[in-house]
Amino acid sequence: MFRKILIANRGEIALRVICAAKELGIKTVAVYSEADRHSLHVRFADEAVCIGPAKSARSYLDIPSVISAAEITNVDAIHPGYGFLSENADFGEVCETSGIKFIGPKPDVVRAMGFKQHARTAMKKAGIPILPGSVGILKSPEEAIELASEIGYPVILKASAGGGGRGMRIVHASEELAGHLASAQSEAGAAFSCPDVYLEKYIGRPRHIEFQILADQHGNVEVLGERECSIQRRHQKLIEESPSLQVSPELRERIGNTLKKAMAEVGYTNAGTVEFLMDETGSLYFIEVNARVQVEHPVTEFVTGVDIVKSQILIAMGEPLSTVLSGPVEMRGHAIECRINAEHPTTFAPSPGRVTGLNLPGGIGVRVDTAAYTDCVIPPYYDSLVGKLIVHGKDRPEAIARMRRALDTFVIEGIHTSIPLHQRIMADPDFQAGDFDTGYIARFLAK
Ligand code: MV4
């Protein structure tokens, strides 16, 4: 049983974890940078420790500072949230050697899932469909050219240690392959200290669909359905929903059952997300595993009624899923999330500054996850997410109507936000018809 946990994060997710801990009767410790002295996570935690200057590299990403704060306050465990140290296997190891439980998968599993090529091989072995491509990392341009001609162009080169679109190259013809391979390898080496690159068949205009899983320390895995995350710009998601209109009950059941087996086989524990691309025929192909709680977890919480963050804490304490969950997981209704960023709605320029006025929407089926308050200052040093507006309705049309009325009463003064962009998307006939893929935002902005 945990008595006290430290939250190694800031903003809305730090508050989200504090809420879960409070409901479990667990004390909390916030850590904060000098720029976050007046943040709500500092105010609502039982204790707070300043861990360094504004720049993340010297505070939220600084392992010795976070561990020192944990030791000084004598916590039992650390919840990393998302981003920052959440998928840093070295951090997980330091926690363990310091006698502090890391609320996430085991470091070896985090490390293995971080190498995409490794995750791909493991998923294939367990029967999860993957795209045709290299079996290991690419060893030579000749090997790459031979493989690509077998698969057929276009193909995509991906950094094994990459993610979020970094270190990727689309290759349309054999003449381009050697050059793109060399540049992908050097970019990957510089960015991730690992030059390994692999190759896959390229899918044009895919949909991005991800499955939420929970896995306990006793080999049990549950699947909490899927999320549709295709509405994104430059690898930043803007809108997520659950369920996906494109996933039939049969497909959900088939992928879900295979995932239970696959995640148990790789020794995965805690909450996790398995990302897929869907091609225009409706087939799903595994691309990567995210070994953390995700920004968009609330849409899954709305449709399943499962508290994912509380589940993470209980799993880390050793509880079996049979007691973490109150029965079989069922999906009810439809949920949509709009990410509210501090940025200009058409230029996407960052818009940090003081929030001079704030009105949060509420009412039936509406949830706002935010650390913003009137007169708070959004610092320029971190992610531009200022809040998430999530709605739940009996079906997708009701969820959209609810989102539209909630956006209409969501007022943030003093900074620019993405609220007006979301209002336009919710009114778009293509969005309303569910007619979109990962190219949607680029086309929408060009209209
Ligand atoms: C792909 C792809 C097409 N074909 N892989 C981008 C981020 C990384 N997580 C995987 N990504 C992609 N992988 C193959 N074989 C297209 C993308 C992609 C994408 C994926 C999900 C959401 C948005 C995207 C935007 C552009 C490209």
XYZ file of C-alpha atoms and ligand atoms in Angstrom:
474
model
C 0.000 0.000 0.000
C 1.385 3.430 -0.944
C 1.248 6.084 1.767
C 2.688 8.933 -0.292
C 3.554 9.433 -3.988
C 5.490 12.092 -5.882
C 4.174 13.430 -9.188
C 7.070 14.121 -11.571
C 5.083 16.420 -13.845
C 3.215 19.719 -14.085
C -0.006 21.201 -15.431
C -3.272 19.372 -15.920
C -1.782 15.860 -15.708
C -0.105 16.603 -12.359
C -3.531 17.702 -11.055
C -5.159 14.620 -12.577
C -2.767 12.342 -10.668
C -3.279 14.321 -7.437
C -7.054 13.779 -7.821
C -6.609 10.014 -8.241
C -4.274 9.815 -5.227
C -6.650 11.856 -3.036
C -9.508 9.455 -3.848
C -7.281 6.533 -2.838
C -6.296 8.230 0.434
C -2.670 8.594 -0.680
C -0.644 11.725 0.205
C 0.972 13.633 -2.669
C 4.193 15.535 -3.312
C 4.388 18.029 -6.177
C 7.650 19.057 -7.798
C 7.889 22.372 -9.613
C 10.255 24.578 -11.550
C 10.823 28.237 -10.667
C 8.345 29.140 -13.444
C 5.602 27.021 -11.809
C 5.779 28.373 -8.245
C 2.141 29.560 -8.439
C 0.739 26.489 -10.218
C -2.293 24.595 -8.974
C -0.447 21.276 -8.687
C 1.804 22.966 -6.115
C -1.196 24.308 -4.202
C -3.241 21.101 -4.161
C -0.484 18.610 -3.329
C 0.183 17.916 0.350
C 3.844 18.929 -0.058
C 5.801 20.641 -2.823
C 9.495 20.781 -3.673
C 11.173 23.212 -6.073
C 13.468 21.158 -8.307
C 15.178 23.814 -10.417
C 14.948 26.565 -13.003
C 12.258 26.995 -15.665
C 14.035 25.052 -18.395
C 12.814 21.411 -18.276
C 16.309 19.996 -18.793
C 17.231 21.475 -15.396
C 13.993 20.641 -13.556
C 11.288 18.225 -14.803
C 13.820 16.253 -16.886
C 16.592 16.306 -14.294
C 16.662 12.796 -12.788
C 18.905 13.603 -9.772
C 16.700 16.579 -8.803
C 13.490 14.537 -8.996
C 15.010 11.616 -7.067
C 16.361 13.983 -4.392
C 12.889 15.474 -3.942
C 11.470 11.945 -3.619
C 14.079 10.979 -1.008
C 13.697 14.163 1.028
C 9.922 13.684 1.208
C 10.177 9.918 1.739
C 7.644 8.845 -0.910
C 6.806 5.238 -1.768
C 6.331 5.782 -5.494
C 6.630 8.237 -8.400
C 3.974 8.856 -11.052
C 5.629 10.349 -14.156
C 2.489 11.513 -16.030
C 3.092 11.851 -19.787
C 6.082 13.399 -21.585
C 9.141 14.398 -19.491
C 10.555 11.242 -17.785
C 7.524 9.017 -18.403
C 9.194 6.747 -20.976
C 12.758 7.091 -19.733
C 13.890 3.561 -18.799
C 16.982 4.924 -17.019
C 14.715 6.959 -14.734
C 12.684 3.818 -13.958
C 15.909 2.027 -13.050
C 17.118 4.834 -10.783
C 13.734 4.794 -9.020
C 14.034 1.061 -8.398
C 17.617 1.224 -7.117
C 16.507 4.069 -4.806
C 13.748 1.862 -3.413
C 10.990 3.934 -4.991
C 8.261 2.249 -7.083
C 7.984 3.680 -10.600
C 4.289 3.846 -11.589
C 4.707 2.435 -15.082
C 6.001 -0.666 -16.824
C 9.281 -2.311 -15.806
C 12.363 -0.437 -17.152
C 13.319 -3.332 -19.474
C 9.854 -3.270 -21.039
C 9.858 0.544 -21.384
C 13.265 0.263 -23.100
C 12.161 -2.554 -25.417
C 8.973 -0.708 -26.464
C 11.062 2.444 -27.049
C 12.944 0.615 -29.787
C 10.149 0.510 -32.351
C 11.797 -2.212 -34.383
C 11.903 -4.407 -31.287
C 8.242 -3.719 -30.457
C 7.318 -4.472 -34.073
C 9.045 -7.870 -33.975
C 7.466 -8.753 -30.622
C 3.953 -7.810 -31.793
C 4.348 -9.747 -35.044
C 5.413 -12.829 -33.080
C 2.245 -12.554 -30.986
C 0.016 -12.409 -34.061
C -0.623 -8.639 -34.277
C -0.706 -7.510 -37.943
C 2.257 -5.337 -38.947
C 3.081 -3.670 -42.266
C 5.418 -5.483 -44.645
C 8.969 -4.288 -43.945
C 12.394 -5.082 -42.548
C 12.712 -7.866 -39.991
C 15.531 -6.149 -38.086
C 17.336 -2.857 -38.553
C 18.664 -2.018 -42.028
C 22.318 -2.981 -42.430
C 23.088 -1.577 -45.884
C 21.575 0.497 -48.715
C 21.685 -2.636 -50.908
C 19.572 -4.575 -48.421
C 17.099 -1.670 -48.225
C 16.811 -1.382 -52.013
C 16.204 -5.116 -52.433
C 13.564 -5.161 -49.682
C 11.795 -2.057 -51.030
C 11.565 -3.527 -54.527
C 9.960 -6.662 -53.052
C 7.438 -4.608 -51.025
C 6.821 -1.966 -53.687
C 7.133 1.835 -53.403
C 6.387 4.078 -51.608
C 8.147 2.883 -48.453
C 8.946 4.738 -45.228
C 12.205 4.768 -43.238
C 11.786 5.132 -39.483
C 14.267 5.649 -36.671
C 13.994 2.699 -34.286
C 14.421 5.017 -31.282
C 12.194 7.715 -32.830
C 8.555 8.563 -32.397
C 6.207 11.425 -33.031
C 7.369 11.630 -36.638
C 11.036 12.443 -36.011
C 13.645 10.655 -38.119
C 11.121 9.511 -40.753
C 11.615 9.604 -44.546
C 9.130 8.660 -47.254
C 10.851 7.071 -50.252
C 9.137 6.990 -53.656
C 11.785 5.349 -55.853
C 14.959 3.235 -55.551
C 17.231 6.119 -56.674
C 16.238 8.069 -53.522
C 16.693 5.225 -51.065
C 20.442 5.295 -50.299
C 20.443 9.080 -49.772
C 17.359 9.070 -47.541
C 18.720 6.124 -45.567
C 21.989 7.960 -44.845
C 20.201 11.150 -43.789
C 17.653 9.254 -41.644
C 20.502 7.390 -39.917
C 22.482 10.543 -39.176
C 19.369 12.408 -37.974
C 18.462 9.472 -35.723
C 22.020 9.228 -34.398
C 22.057 12.927 -33.534
C 18.535 13.060 -32.054
C 18.323 9.725 -30.202
C 21.969 8.591 -29.894
C 20.954 5.524 -31.911
C 21.307 5.518 -35.719
C 19.187 2.370 -36.253
C 16.605 2.703 -39.023
C 14.010 0.220 -40.329
C 11.729 0.176 -43.335
C 7.974 -0.296 -43.821
C 5.422 -0.146 -46.608
C 4.126 3.453 -46.637
C 0.392 4.000 -46.167
C -0.891 7.245 -47.665
C -3.552 9.121 -45.657
C -3.910 6.566 -42.867
C -6.200 6.846 -39.904
C -4.523 6.762 -36.511
C -6.342 4.388 -34.150
C -4.993 3.313 -30.765
C -6.089 0.714 -28.212
C -5.964 1.400 -24.464
C -4.811 -1.462 -22.302
C -4.359 -2.128 -18.585
C -2.063 -4.940 -17.450
C -1.472 -6.042 -13.841
C 1.604 -7.669 -12.293
C -0.041 -11.110 -12.372
C -0.251 -11.576 -16.154
C -3.797 -10.258 -16.625
C -4.512 -7.801 -19.452
C -7.718 -5.861 -20.196
C -8.468 -3.826 -23.309
C -10.474 -0.604 -22.838
C -11.481 -0.212 -26.477
C -9.901 2.180 -28.921
C -9.522 5.876 -29.679
C -9.641 7.599 -33.046
C -6.774 10.134 -33.126
C -6.493 11.089 -36.803
C -7.276 14.780 -36.279
C -3.756 16.072 -35.737
C -1.364 18.676 -37.065
C 2.388 18.079 -37.336
C 2.124 15.015 -35.088
C 0.255 16.986 -32.391
C -3.207 15.556 -31.844
C -6.022 18.107 -31.672
C -9.166 15.983 -31.292
C -9.595 12.414 -30.083
C -12.697 10.276 -29.728
C -13.863 6.883 -28.563
C -15.073 4.603 -30.012
C -13.783 4.864 -33.587
C -16.539 4.772 -36.210
C -14.200 2.622 -38.328
C -13.766 -0.179 -35.797
C -16.552 -2.778 -35.928
C -17.366 -4.852 -32.832
C -15.780 -7.856 -34.609
C -12.524 -5.995 -35.382
C -12.394 -4.606 -31.806
C -12.871 -8.108 -30.402
C -10.285 -9.709 -32.706
C -7.552 -7.077 -32.165
C -8.405 -6.881 -28.448
C -8.020 -10.623 -27.892
C -4.701 -10.742 -29.744
C -3.465 -7.700 -27.783
C -4.235 -9.403 -24.449
C -1.952 -12.241 -25.453
C 0.723 -9.996 -26.976
C 1.024 -7.587 -24.034
C 1.164 -10.472 -21.545
C 3.929 -12.083 -23.647
C 6.116 -8.954 -23.598
C 5.640 -8.665 -19.808
C 3.844 -5.324 -20.102
C 2.382 -3.912 -16.879
C 0.430 -0.737 -16.030
C -1.552 1.392 -18.514
C -0.406 1.475 -22.122
C -1.476 2.385 -25.603
C -0.952 0.342 -28.738
C -0.981 2.511 -31.874
C -2.198 1.315 -35.260
C -2.555 2.775 -38.722
C -5.714 1.928 -40.661
C -5.482 1.827 -44.455
C -8.362 2.691 -46.803
C -9.527 -0.967 -46.812
C -10.118 -0.768 -43.040
C -7.206 -3.044 -42.059
C -5.241 -2.187 -38.909
C -1.439 -2.418 -38.704
C 0.578 -2.053 -35.490
C 3.056 0.861 -35.419
C 4.146 1.495 -31.825
C 3.489 1.130 -28.099
C 3.240 4.143 -25.775
C 4.305 3.011 -22.300
C 2.563 5.781 -20.359
C -0.805 7.359 -19.597
C -1.774 9.529 -22.561
C -3.165 13.045 -22.875
C -6.364 11.633 -24.416
C -7.074 9.007 -21.706
C -10.276 10.815 -20.531
C -12.285 9.813 -23.633
C -11.694 6.177 -22.688
C -12.572 6.932 -19.051
C -15.900 8.421 -20.200
C -16.954 5.460 -22.380
C -15.716 2.694 -20.033
C -16.232 4.331 -16.618
C -12.737 3.129 -15.625
C -10.413 5.564 -13.805
C -7.173 4.893 -15.709
C -4.879 6.864 -13.400
C -6.272 5.252 -10.253
C -5.845 1.894 -12.023
C -2.170 2.697 -12.682
C -1.562 3.370 -8.991
C -3.427 0.235 -7.848
C -1.576 -1.930 -10.390
C 1.773 -0.528 -9.193
C 0.748 -1.497 -5.628
C 0.326 -5.074 -6.882
C -3.480 -5.213 -7.042
C -4.907 -7.689 -9.585
C -7.156 -6.335 -12.353
C -10.036 -8.345 -10.862
C -10.107 -5.901 -7.910
C -8.958 -2.805 -9.849
C -11.928 -3.137 -12.214
C -15.481 -3.615 -10.968
C -16.407 -6.174 -13.653
C -16.157 -6.746 -17.384
C -15.199 -3.646 -19.378
C -18.096 -2.349 -21.454
C -18.242 0.655 -23.761
C -21.189 3.049 -23.468
C -21.953 6.059 -25.663
C -19.434 8.286 -27.393
C -16.758 10.660 -26.052
C -14.785 13.437 -27.761
C -11.827 15.492 -26.500
C -10.666 18.864 -27.824
C -7.163 19.897 -26.791
C -7.128 23.571 -25.853
C -3.701 24.988 -26.636
C -2.260 28.431 -25.914
C -1.683 29.191 -29.563
C -3.135 31.292 -32.332
C -6.096 29.410 -33.909
C -4.946 29.969 -37.503
C -1.180 30.664 -37.414
C -0.519 28.205 -34.541
C 2.027 30.670 -33.103
C 2.533 30.012 -29.367
C 0.568 32.404 -27.162
C 1.881 32.258 -23.603
C 0.911 34.937 -21.092
C -1.560 35.862 -18.377
C -5.084 34.431 -18.420
C -7.057 37.542 -17.491
C -10.501 35.970 -17.625
C -11.731 32.376 -17.484
C -15.092 30.634 -17.717
C -15.106 26.851 -17.754
C -18.041 24.966 -19.301
C -19.881 22.373 -17.214
C -23.142 20.516 -17.065
C -24.137 17.004 -18.005
C -21.504 14.959 -19.842
C -18.833 17.671 -19.731
C -15.368 17.399 -18.179
C -12.561 19.968 -18.184
C -9.048 18.881 -17.213
C -6.962 22.005 -16.705
C -4.559 23.662 -14.293
C -5.577 27.147 -15.479
C -7.257 29.730 -13.191
C -8.044 33.430 -13.499
C -4.781 35.435 -13.453
C -2.557 32.381 -13.911
C 0.416 32.758 -16.246
C 1.001 30.238 -19.049
C 4.813 30.032 -19.212
C 6.590 29.888 -22.585
C 8.907 27.029 -21.577
C 6.622 24.009 -21.872
C 3.978 22.340 -24.025
C 1.205 24.729 -25.111
C -1.640 22.563 -23.731
C -3.701 24.676 -21.293
C -6.583 22.303 -20.895
C -8.716 19.541 -22.312
C -12.442 19.704 -22.908
C -14.001 16.254 -22.944
C -17.672 15.436 -23.532
C -19.725 12.240 -23.373
C -23.030 11.623 -25.093
C -25.320 8.693 -25.868
C -23.989 8.674 -29.430
C -21.611 10.677 -31.655
C -24.176 13.294 -32.785
C -25.079 14.034 -29.156
C -21.380 14.241 -28.238
C -20.759 16.727 -31.067
C -23.751 18.878 -30.065
C -22.545 18.806 -26.466
C -19.009 19.753 -27.515
C -20.342 22.684 -29.558
C -22.385 24.116 -26.687
C -19.480 23.559 -24.252
C -17.012 25.340 -26.573
C -19.482 28.244 -26.849
C -19.274 28.858 -23.087
C -15.527 28.185 -22.734
C -13.961 31.633 -22.333
C -10.209 32.180 -21.969
C -9.180 35.840 -22.084
C -5.681 37.308 -22.344
C -4.134 34.651 -24.590
C -5.009 33.119 -27.960
C -6.331 29.553 -27.863
C -7.424 26.810 -30.236
C -11.084 27.168 -29.112
C -12.170 28.984 -32.330
C -10.485 26.297 -34.457
C -12.385 23.568 -32.593
C -15.654 25.455 -33.123
C -15.011 25.476 -36.876
C -14.067 21.776 -36.978
C -17.177 20.751 -34.994
C -19.278 22.582 -37.607
C -17.516 20.901 -40.546
C -19.713 18.410 -42.490
C -16.697 16.119 -43.131
C -15.920 15.944 -39.404
C -19.588 15.382 -38.590
C -19.756 12.555 -41.158
C -16.606 10.967 -39.690
C -14.953 11.466 -43.067
C -11.329 12.154 -42.097
C -7.786 10.743 -41.950
C -4.408 12.080 -40.783
C -4.410 14.579 -43.679
C -7.670 16.203 -42.489
C -6.254 19.311 -40.749
C -3.909 20.190 -43.634
C -6.867 20.017 -46.049
C -9.204 21.851 -43.636
C -6.757 24.747 -43.213
C -6.266 24.989 -46.985
C -10.049 25.343 -47.575
C 3.532 5.756 -40.977
C 2.755 6.457 -41.940
C 2.505 5.824 -43.134
N 2.978 4.574 -43.358
N 3.978 4.512 -41.261
C 3.966 9.344 -37.875
C 4.357 9.329 -36.438
C 4.700 7.933 -36.085
N 4.135 7.606 -34.808
C 4.154 7.099 -37.195
N 3.768 7.994 -38.247
C 3.391 7.525 -39.465
N 3.817 6.286 -39.788
C 3.700 3.958 -42.429
N 4.178 2.723 -42.690
C 2.287 7.729 -41.605
C 2.601 8.268 -40.367
C 2.027 9.557 -40.106
C 1.096 9.741 -39.081
C 0.723 8.686 -38.223
C -0.181 8.891 -37.209
C -0.760 10.148 -37.036
C -0.385 11.176 -37.844
C 0.535 11.005 -38.878
C 0.888 12.072 -39.706
C 1.792 11.889 -40.701
C 2.381 10.633 -40.904
